[in-house]
Every structure is written in structure tokens, then in C-alpha cells.
mmCIF file of C-alpha atoms and ligand atoms in Angstrom:
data_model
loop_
_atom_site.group_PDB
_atom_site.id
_atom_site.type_symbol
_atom_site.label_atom_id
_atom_site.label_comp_id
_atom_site.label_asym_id
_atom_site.label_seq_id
_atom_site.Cartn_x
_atom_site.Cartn_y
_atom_site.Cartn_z
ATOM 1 C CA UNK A 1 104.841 138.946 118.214
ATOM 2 C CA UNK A 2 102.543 138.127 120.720
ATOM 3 C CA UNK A 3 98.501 137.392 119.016
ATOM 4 C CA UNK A 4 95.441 137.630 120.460
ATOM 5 C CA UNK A 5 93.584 134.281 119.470
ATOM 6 C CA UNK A 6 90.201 135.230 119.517
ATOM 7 C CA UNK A 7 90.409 138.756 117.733
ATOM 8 C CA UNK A 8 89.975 139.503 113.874
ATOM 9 C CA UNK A 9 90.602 142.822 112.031
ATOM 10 C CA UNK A 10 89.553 144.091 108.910
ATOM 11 C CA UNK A 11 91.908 145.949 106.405
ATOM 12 C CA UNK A 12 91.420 147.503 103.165
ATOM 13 C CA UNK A 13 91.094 150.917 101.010
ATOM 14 C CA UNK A 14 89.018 153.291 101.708
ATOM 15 C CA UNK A 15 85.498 152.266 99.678
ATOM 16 C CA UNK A 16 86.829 148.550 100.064
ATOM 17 C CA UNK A 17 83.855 147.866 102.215
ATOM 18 C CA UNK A 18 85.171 147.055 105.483
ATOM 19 C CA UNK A 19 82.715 148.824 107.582
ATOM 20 C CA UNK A 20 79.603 146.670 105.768
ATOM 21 C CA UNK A 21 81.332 143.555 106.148
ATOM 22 C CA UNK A 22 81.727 143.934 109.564
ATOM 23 C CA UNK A 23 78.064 144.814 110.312
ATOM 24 C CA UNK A 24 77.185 141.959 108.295
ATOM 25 C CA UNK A 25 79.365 139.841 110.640
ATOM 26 C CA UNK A 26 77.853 141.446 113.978
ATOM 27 C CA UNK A 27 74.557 140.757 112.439
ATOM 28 C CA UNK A 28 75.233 137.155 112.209
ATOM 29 C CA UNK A 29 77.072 136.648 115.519
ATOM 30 C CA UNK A 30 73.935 138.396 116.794
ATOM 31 C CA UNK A 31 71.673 136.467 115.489
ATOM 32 C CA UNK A 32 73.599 133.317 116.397
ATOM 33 C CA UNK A 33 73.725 134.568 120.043
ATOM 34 C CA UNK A 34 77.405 134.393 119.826
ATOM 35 C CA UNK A 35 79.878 136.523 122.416
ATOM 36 C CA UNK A 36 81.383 139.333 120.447
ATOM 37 C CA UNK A 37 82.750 142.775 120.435
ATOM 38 C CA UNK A 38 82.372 144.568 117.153
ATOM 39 C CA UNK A 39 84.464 147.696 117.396
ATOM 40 C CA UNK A 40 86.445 150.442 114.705
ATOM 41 C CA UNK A 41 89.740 152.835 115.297
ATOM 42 C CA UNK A 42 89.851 155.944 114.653
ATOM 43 C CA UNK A 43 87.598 154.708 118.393
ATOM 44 C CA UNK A 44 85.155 156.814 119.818
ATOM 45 C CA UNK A 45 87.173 157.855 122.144
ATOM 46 C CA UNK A 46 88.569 161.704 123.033
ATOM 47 C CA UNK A 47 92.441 160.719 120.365
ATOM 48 C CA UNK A 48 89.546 159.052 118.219
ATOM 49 C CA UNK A 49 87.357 162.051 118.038
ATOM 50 C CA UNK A 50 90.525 164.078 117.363
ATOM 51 C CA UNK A 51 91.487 162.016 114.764
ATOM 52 C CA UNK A 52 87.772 161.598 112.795
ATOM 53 C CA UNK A 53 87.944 166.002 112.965
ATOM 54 C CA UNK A 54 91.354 165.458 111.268
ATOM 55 C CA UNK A 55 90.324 163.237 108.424
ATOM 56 C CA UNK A 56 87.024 165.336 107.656
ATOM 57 C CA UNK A 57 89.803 168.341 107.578
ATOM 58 C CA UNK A 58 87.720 170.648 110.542
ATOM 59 C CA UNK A 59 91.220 170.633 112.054
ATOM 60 C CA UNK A 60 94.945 170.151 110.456
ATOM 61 C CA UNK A 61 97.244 167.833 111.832
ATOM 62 C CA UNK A 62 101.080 167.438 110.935
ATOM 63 C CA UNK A 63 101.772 163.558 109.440
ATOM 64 C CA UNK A 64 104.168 162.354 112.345
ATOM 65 C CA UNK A 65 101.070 164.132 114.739
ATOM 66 C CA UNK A 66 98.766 161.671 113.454
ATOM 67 C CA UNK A 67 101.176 158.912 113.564
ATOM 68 C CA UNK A 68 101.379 159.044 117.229
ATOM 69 C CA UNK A 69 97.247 160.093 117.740
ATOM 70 C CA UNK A 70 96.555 156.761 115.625
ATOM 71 C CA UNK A 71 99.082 154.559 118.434
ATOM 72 C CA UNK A 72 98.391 156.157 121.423
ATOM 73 C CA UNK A 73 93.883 155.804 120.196
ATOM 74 C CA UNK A 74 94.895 152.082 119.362
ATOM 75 C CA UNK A 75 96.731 151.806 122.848
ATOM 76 C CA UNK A 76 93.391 152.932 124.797
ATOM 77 C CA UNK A 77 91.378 150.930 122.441
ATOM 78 C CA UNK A 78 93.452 147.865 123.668
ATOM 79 C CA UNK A 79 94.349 148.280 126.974
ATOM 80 C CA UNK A 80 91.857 150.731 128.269
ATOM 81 C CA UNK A 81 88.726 149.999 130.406
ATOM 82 C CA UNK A 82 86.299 147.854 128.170
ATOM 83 C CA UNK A 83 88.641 147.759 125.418
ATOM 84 C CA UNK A 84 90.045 144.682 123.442
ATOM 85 C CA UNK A 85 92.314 142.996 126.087
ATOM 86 C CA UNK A 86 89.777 143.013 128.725
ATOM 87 C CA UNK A 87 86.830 141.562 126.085
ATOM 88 C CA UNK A 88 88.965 139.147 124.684
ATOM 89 C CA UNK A 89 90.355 137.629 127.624
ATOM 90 C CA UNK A 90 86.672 137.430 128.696
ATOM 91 C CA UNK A 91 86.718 134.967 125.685
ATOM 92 C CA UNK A 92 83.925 137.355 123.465
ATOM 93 C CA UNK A 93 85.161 137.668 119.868
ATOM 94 C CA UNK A 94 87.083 140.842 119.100
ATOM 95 C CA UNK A 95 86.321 142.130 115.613
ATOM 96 C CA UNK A 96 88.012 145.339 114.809
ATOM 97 C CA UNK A 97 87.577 147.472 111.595
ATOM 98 C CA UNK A 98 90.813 148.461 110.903
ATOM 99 C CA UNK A 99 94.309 147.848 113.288
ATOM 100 C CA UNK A 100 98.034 148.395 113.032
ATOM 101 C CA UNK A 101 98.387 147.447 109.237
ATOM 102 C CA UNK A 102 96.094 150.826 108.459
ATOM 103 C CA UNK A 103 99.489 152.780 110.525
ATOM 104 C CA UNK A 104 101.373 150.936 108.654
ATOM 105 C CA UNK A 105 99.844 151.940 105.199
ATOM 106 C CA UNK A 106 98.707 155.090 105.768
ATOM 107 C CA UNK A 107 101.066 156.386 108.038
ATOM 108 C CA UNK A 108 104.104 154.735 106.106
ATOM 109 C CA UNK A 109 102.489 156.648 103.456
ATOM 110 C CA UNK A 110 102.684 159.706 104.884
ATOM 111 C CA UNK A 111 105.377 159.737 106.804
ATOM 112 C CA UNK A 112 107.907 157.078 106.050
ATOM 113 C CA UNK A 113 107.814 153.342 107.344
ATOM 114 C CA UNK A 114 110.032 154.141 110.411
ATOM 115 C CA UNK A 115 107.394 156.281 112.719
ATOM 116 C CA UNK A 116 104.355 153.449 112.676
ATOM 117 C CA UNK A 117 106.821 150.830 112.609
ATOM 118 C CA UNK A 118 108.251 151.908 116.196
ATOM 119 C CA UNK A 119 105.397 153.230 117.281
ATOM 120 C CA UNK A 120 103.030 149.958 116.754
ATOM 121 C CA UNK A 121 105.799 147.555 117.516
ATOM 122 C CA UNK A 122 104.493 146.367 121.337
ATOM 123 C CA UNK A 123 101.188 146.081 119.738
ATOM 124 C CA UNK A 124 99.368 142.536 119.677
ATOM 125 C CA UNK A 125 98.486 140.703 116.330
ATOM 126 C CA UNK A 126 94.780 139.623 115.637
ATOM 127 C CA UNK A 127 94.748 135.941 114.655
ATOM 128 C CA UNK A 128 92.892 137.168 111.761
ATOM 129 C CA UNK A 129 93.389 139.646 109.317
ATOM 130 C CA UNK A 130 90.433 140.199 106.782
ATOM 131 C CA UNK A 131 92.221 141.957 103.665
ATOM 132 C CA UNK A 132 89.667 142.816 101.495
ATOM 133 C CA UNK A 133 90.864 143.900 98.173
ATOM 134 C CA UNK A 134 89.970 146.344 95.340
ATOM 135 C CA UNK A 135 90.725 148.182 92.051
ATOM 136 C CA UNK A 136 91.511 151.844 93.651
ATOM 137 C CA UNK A 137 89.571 152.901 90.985
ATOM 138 C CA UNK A 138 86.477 151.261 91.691
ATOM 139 C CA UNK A 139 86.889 151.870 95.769
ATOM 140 C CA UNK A 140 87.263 155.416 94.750
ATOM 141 C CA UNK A 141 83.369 155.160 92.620
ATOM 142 C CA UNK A 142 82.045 153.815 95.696
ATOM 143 C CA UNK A 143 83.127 156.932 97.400
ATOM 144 C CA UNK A 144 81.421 159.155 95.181
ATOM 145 C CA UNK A 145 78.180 158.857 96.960
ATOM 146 C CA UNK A 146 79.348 160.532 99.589
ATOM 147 C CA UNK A 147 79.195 163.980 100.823
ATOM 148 C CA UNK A 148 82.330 164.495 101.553
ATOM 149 C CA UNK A 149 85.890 162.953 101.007
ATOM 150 C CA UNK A 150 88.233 162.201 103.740
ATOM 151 C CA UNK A 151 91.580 163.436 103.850
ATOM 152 C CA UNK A 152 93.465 160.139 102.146
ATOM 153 C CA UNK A 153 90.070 159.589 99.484
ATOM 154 C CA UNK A 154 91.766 160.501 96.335
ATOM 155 C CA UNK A 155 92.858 158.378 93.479
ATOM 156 C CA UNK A 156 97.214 159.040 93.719
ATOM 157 C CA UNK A 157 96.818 158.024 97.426
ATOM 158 C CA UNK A 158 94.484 154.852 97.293
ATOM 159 C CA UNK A 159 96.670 153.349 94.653
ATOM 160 C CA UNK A 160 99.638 153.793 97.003
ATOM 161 C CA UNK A 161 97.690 152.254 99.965
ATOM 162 C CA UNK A 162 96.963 149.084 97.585
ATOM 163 C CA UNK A 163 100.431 148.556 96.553
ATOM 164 C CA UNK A 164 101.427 149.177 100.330
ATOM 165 C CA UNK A 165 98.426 146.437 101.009
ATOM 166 C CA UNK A 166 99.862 143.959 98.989
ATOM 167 C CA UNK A 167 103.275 144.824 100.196
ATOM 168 C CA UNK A 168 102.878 144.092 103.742
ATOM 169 C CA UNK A 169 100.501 141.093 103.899
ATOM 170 C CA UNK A 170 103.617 138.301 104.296
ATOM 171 C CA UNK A 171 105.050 140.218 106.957
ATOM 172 C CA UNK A 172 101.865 139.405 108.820
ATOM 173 C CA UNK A 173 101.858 135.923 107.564
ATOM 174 C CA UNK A 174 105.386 135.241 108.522
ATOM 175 C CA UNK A 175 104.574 136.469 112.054
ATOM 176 C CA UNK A 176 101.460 133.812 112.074
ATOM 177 C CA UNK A 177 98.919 135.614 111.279
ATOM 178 C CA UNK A 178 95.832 134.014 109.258
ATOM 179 C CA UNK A 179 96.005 136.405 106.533
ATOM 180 C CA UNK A 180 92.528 136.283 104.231
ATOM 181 C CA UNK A 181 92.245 137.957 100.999
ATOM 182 C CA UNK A 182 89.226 138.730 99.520
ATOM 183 C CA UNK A 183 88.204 140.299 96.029
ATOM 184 C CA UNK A 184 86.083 142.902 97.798
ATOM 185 C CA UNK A 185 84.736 143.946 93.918
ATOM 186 C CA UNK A 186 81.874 141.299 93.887
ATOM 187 C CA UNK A 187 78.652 142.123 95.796
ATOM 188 C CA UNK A 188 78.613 142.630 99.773
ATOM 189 C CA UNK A 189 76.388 139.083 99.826
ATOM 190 C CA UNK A 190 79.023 137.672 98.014
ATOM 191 C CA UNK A 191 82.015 138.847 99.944
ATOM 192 C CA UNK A 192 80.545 138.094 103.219
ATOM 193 C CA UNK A 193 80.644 134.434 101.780
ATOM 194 C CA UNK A 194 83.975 134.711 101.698
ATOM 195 C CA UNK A 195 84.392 136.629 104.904
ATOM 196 C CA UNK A 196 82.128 133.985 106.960
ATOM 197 C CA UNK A 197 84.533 131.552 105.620
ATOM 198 C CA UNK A 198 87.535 132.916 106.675
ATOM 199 C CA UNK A 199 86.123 133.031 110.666
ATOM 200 C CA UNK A 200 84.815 130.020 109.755
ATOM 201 C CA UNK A 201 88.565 128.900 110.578
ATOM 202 C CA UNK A 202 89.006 130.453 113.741
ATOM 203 C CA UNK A 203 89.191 128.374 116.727
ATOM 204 C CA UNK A 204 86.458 130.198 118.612
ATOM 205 C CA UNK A 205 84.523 130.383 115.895
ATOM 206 C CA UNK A 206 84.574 126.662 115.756
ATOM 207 C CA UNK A 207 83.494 126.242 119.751
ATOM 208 C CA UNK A 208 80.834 128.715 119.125
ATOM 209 C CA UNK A 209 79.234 126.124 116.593
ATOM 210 C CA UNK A 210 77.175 128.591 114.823
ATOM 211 C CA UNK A 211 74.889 127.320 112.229
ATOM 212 C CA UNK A 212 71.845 130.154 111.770
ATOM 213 C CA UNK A 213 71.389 131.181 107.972
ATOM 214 C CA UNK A 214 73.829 134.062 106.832
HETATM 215 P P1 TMP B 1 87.279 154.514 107.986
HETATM 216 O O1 TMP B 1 86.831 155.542 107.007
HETATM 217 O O2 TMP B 1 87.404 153.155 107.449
HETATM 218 O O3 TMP B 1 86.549 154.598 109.269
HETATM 219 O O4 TMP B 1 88.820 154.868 108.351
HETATM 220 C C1 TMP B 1 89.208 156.095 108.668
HETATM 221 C C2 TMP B 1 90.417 156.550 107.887
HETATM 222 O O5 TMP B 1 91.530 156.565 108.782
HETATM 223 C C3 TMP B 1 90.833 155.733 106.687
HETATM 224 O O6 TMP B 1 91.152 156.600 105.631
HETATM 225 C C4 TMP B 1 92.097 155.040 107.140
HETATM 226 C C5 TMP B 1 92.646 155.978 108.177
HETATM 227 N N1 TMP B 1 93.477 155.338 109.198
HETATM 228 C C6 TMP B 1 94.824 155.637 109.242
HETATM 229 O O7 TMP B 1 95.319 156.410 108.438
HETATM 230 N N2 TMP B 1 95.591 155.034 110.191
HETATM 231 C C7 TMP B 1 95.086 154.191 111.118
HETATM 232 O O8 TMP B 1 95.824 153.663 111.965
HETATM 233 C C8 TMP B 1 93.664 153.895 111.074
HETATM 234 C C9 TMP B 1 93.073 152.976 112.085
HETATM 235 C C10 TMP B 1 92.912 154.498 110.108
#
């Protein structure tokens, strides 16, 4: 499996927290003038958009369709114009929220481990993977302050997705991936901590030196 040195991804449940810790990463790479591209899938992109109208259930979309929506947004994402090849062979630190383990999970969920597993096969690993783990059942009280729920936000499905999670990890591991896991149930200060010290590790973040105050 081919990896991408200088590109980290985040992973967890839905409610896990992924999207803050990321922002709290950009907002110390920012402040520490470091080279970085902080950047999410479902992308912004036209499969992207498709997708996010999907999971707020405006439009319906057959399992094994958004299977292949998810791989071919991800293959864009990578190999498009601006996307995470081209930054991180520039040498600017790729930080993704969410990657190929989310098919993996979700879509394995969905619609058997076969589909994402052949469709996200060519796919290059990050160097790191973030896993930041939680109690479904407290991911899933985080999500009650929000308007509305997301096609794979309800208690039977998290717990799956955790148990898929934790099923998963060593494949990554095996494959030589830095694989971090992080109890994502203490306070987003607190977590970051732990987050910071995982890139801590990387290589690039190493010839970065960064030092500013988290
Ligand atoms: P977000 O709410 O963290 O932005 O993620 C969007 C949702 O899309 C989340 O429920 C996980 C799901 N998802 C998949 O099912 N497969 C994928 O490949 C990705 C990237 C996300």
C-alpha cells in the first residue's frame, strides 16, 4: 500500500469530534505559519455536494450508489486539480477529516465489506490516522444539539460503526500506518493534547519545528 508521508486523516463516529479537532489543528498550524492543507470528504465538490444532499435525506440514494459517489469524490479529492496529491507533493501538510476507513465503516455497513474494499483498494494511506474514540451513546448526546440528524445518526448504527472502528484499526497498522487512538470523551482542550501529540510524531511535523502555545 503505497502512503503519503506528509498526510493525516481523522476517523471517528459521528459526534466523535473530528471536525473540531481538526480546526483546532489548522488553528495551530496557522498560527505557527506552518504549510498545510486542511480539507473534509464528503468534498465540496459537484459527487461531494451530491453526497452532503444524500446524508441530509433531500435526495435518496441506493447503498452500493453511495459506495461508488464516496470513491469516485475521494478520487477527485486526491488526484484532481488542487487536491491532496498535488498539495502534498508540494510538501504542505495534508489533513483530511475523514478518508477510506469512513468507506470502509460505513459503507461495509451498509453494503457489505466487498464494494468499499474494491472500490478504495488503489487508494493511498495517510501516514497518520487520528481515531478518535467514543461511547456511541455519548457521540449520539452530542448530536442532539443539532437540527437535524444525518442519515447514519442513530444509536443501532453508531454502535455498529464503533465495533467496525475497532475492527479495522490493525489492518491499517499492519499496512504501516501510525494508527492514534484517542478517548475523544474528555474535553476538546484535552483531546487536542492528545491529537498535537500524535503529529507531534510525524516527520514533517518535526522539520516544521513548531513551538507557538496550543
Ligand atoms: P461528517 O458529518 O463528519 O462531515 O461526515 C459525513 C457523513 O458521511 C458521516 O456520517 C460519515 C459519512 N461518510 C461515509 O459514510 N463514507 C465516507 O467515505 C465518508 C468520507 C463519510
Amino acid at each position: 500500500m503505497e502512503i503519503i508521508p506528509n498526510f493525516a486523516v481523522f476517523e471517528g463516529l459521528d459526534g466523535s469530534g473530528t471536525t473540531s479537532q481538526q480546526t483546532l489543528l489548522a488553528e495551530y498550524l496557522e498560527k505557527n505559519n506552518a504549510p498545510f492543507f486542511a480539507t473534509a470528504e464528503p468534498t465540496a465538490g459537484p459527487v461531494g455536494t451530491l453526497l452532503r444532499q444524500a446524508l441530509k435525506k433531500n435526495i435518496s440514494l441506493a447503498p452500493q450508489t453511495m459506495a461508488r459517489l464516496f470513491a469516485a469524490d475521494r478520487c477527485e479529492h486526491l488526484y484532481g486539480k488542487d487536491g491532496i496529491a498535488e498539495r502534498s507533493a508540494k510538501g504542505q501538510l495534508v489533513v483530511c477529516d475523514r478518508y477510506v476507513l469512513s468507506s470502509l465503516v460505513y459503507q461495509g455497513i451498509e453494503c457489505g465489506d466487498e464494494l468499499p474494499a474494491a472500490l478504495n483498494a488503489d487508494f493511498p494511506a495517510p501516514h497518520l490516522l487520528v481515531y478518535l474514540d467514543i461511547d456511541p451513546a455519548l457521540a449520539q448526546q452530542r448530536l442532539k444539539s443539532r437540527q437535524t440528524l444525518e442519515i447514519y445518526e442513530y444509536p443501532e448504527f453508531q454502535a455498529k460503526v464503533r465495533e467496525k472502528y475497532l475492527s479495522l484499526l490493525d489492518r491499517f497498522r499492519q499496512a504501516g500506518v501510525e494508527v492514534a487512538v484517542i478517548d475523544a470523551a474528555k474535553s476538546p482542550k484535552e483531546v487536542f493534547e492528545q491529537v498535537l501529540g500524535a503529529f507531534a510524531k510525524m516527520p514533517i511535523f518535526k522539520d516544521m519545528k513548531m513551538e507557538k502555545a496550543r
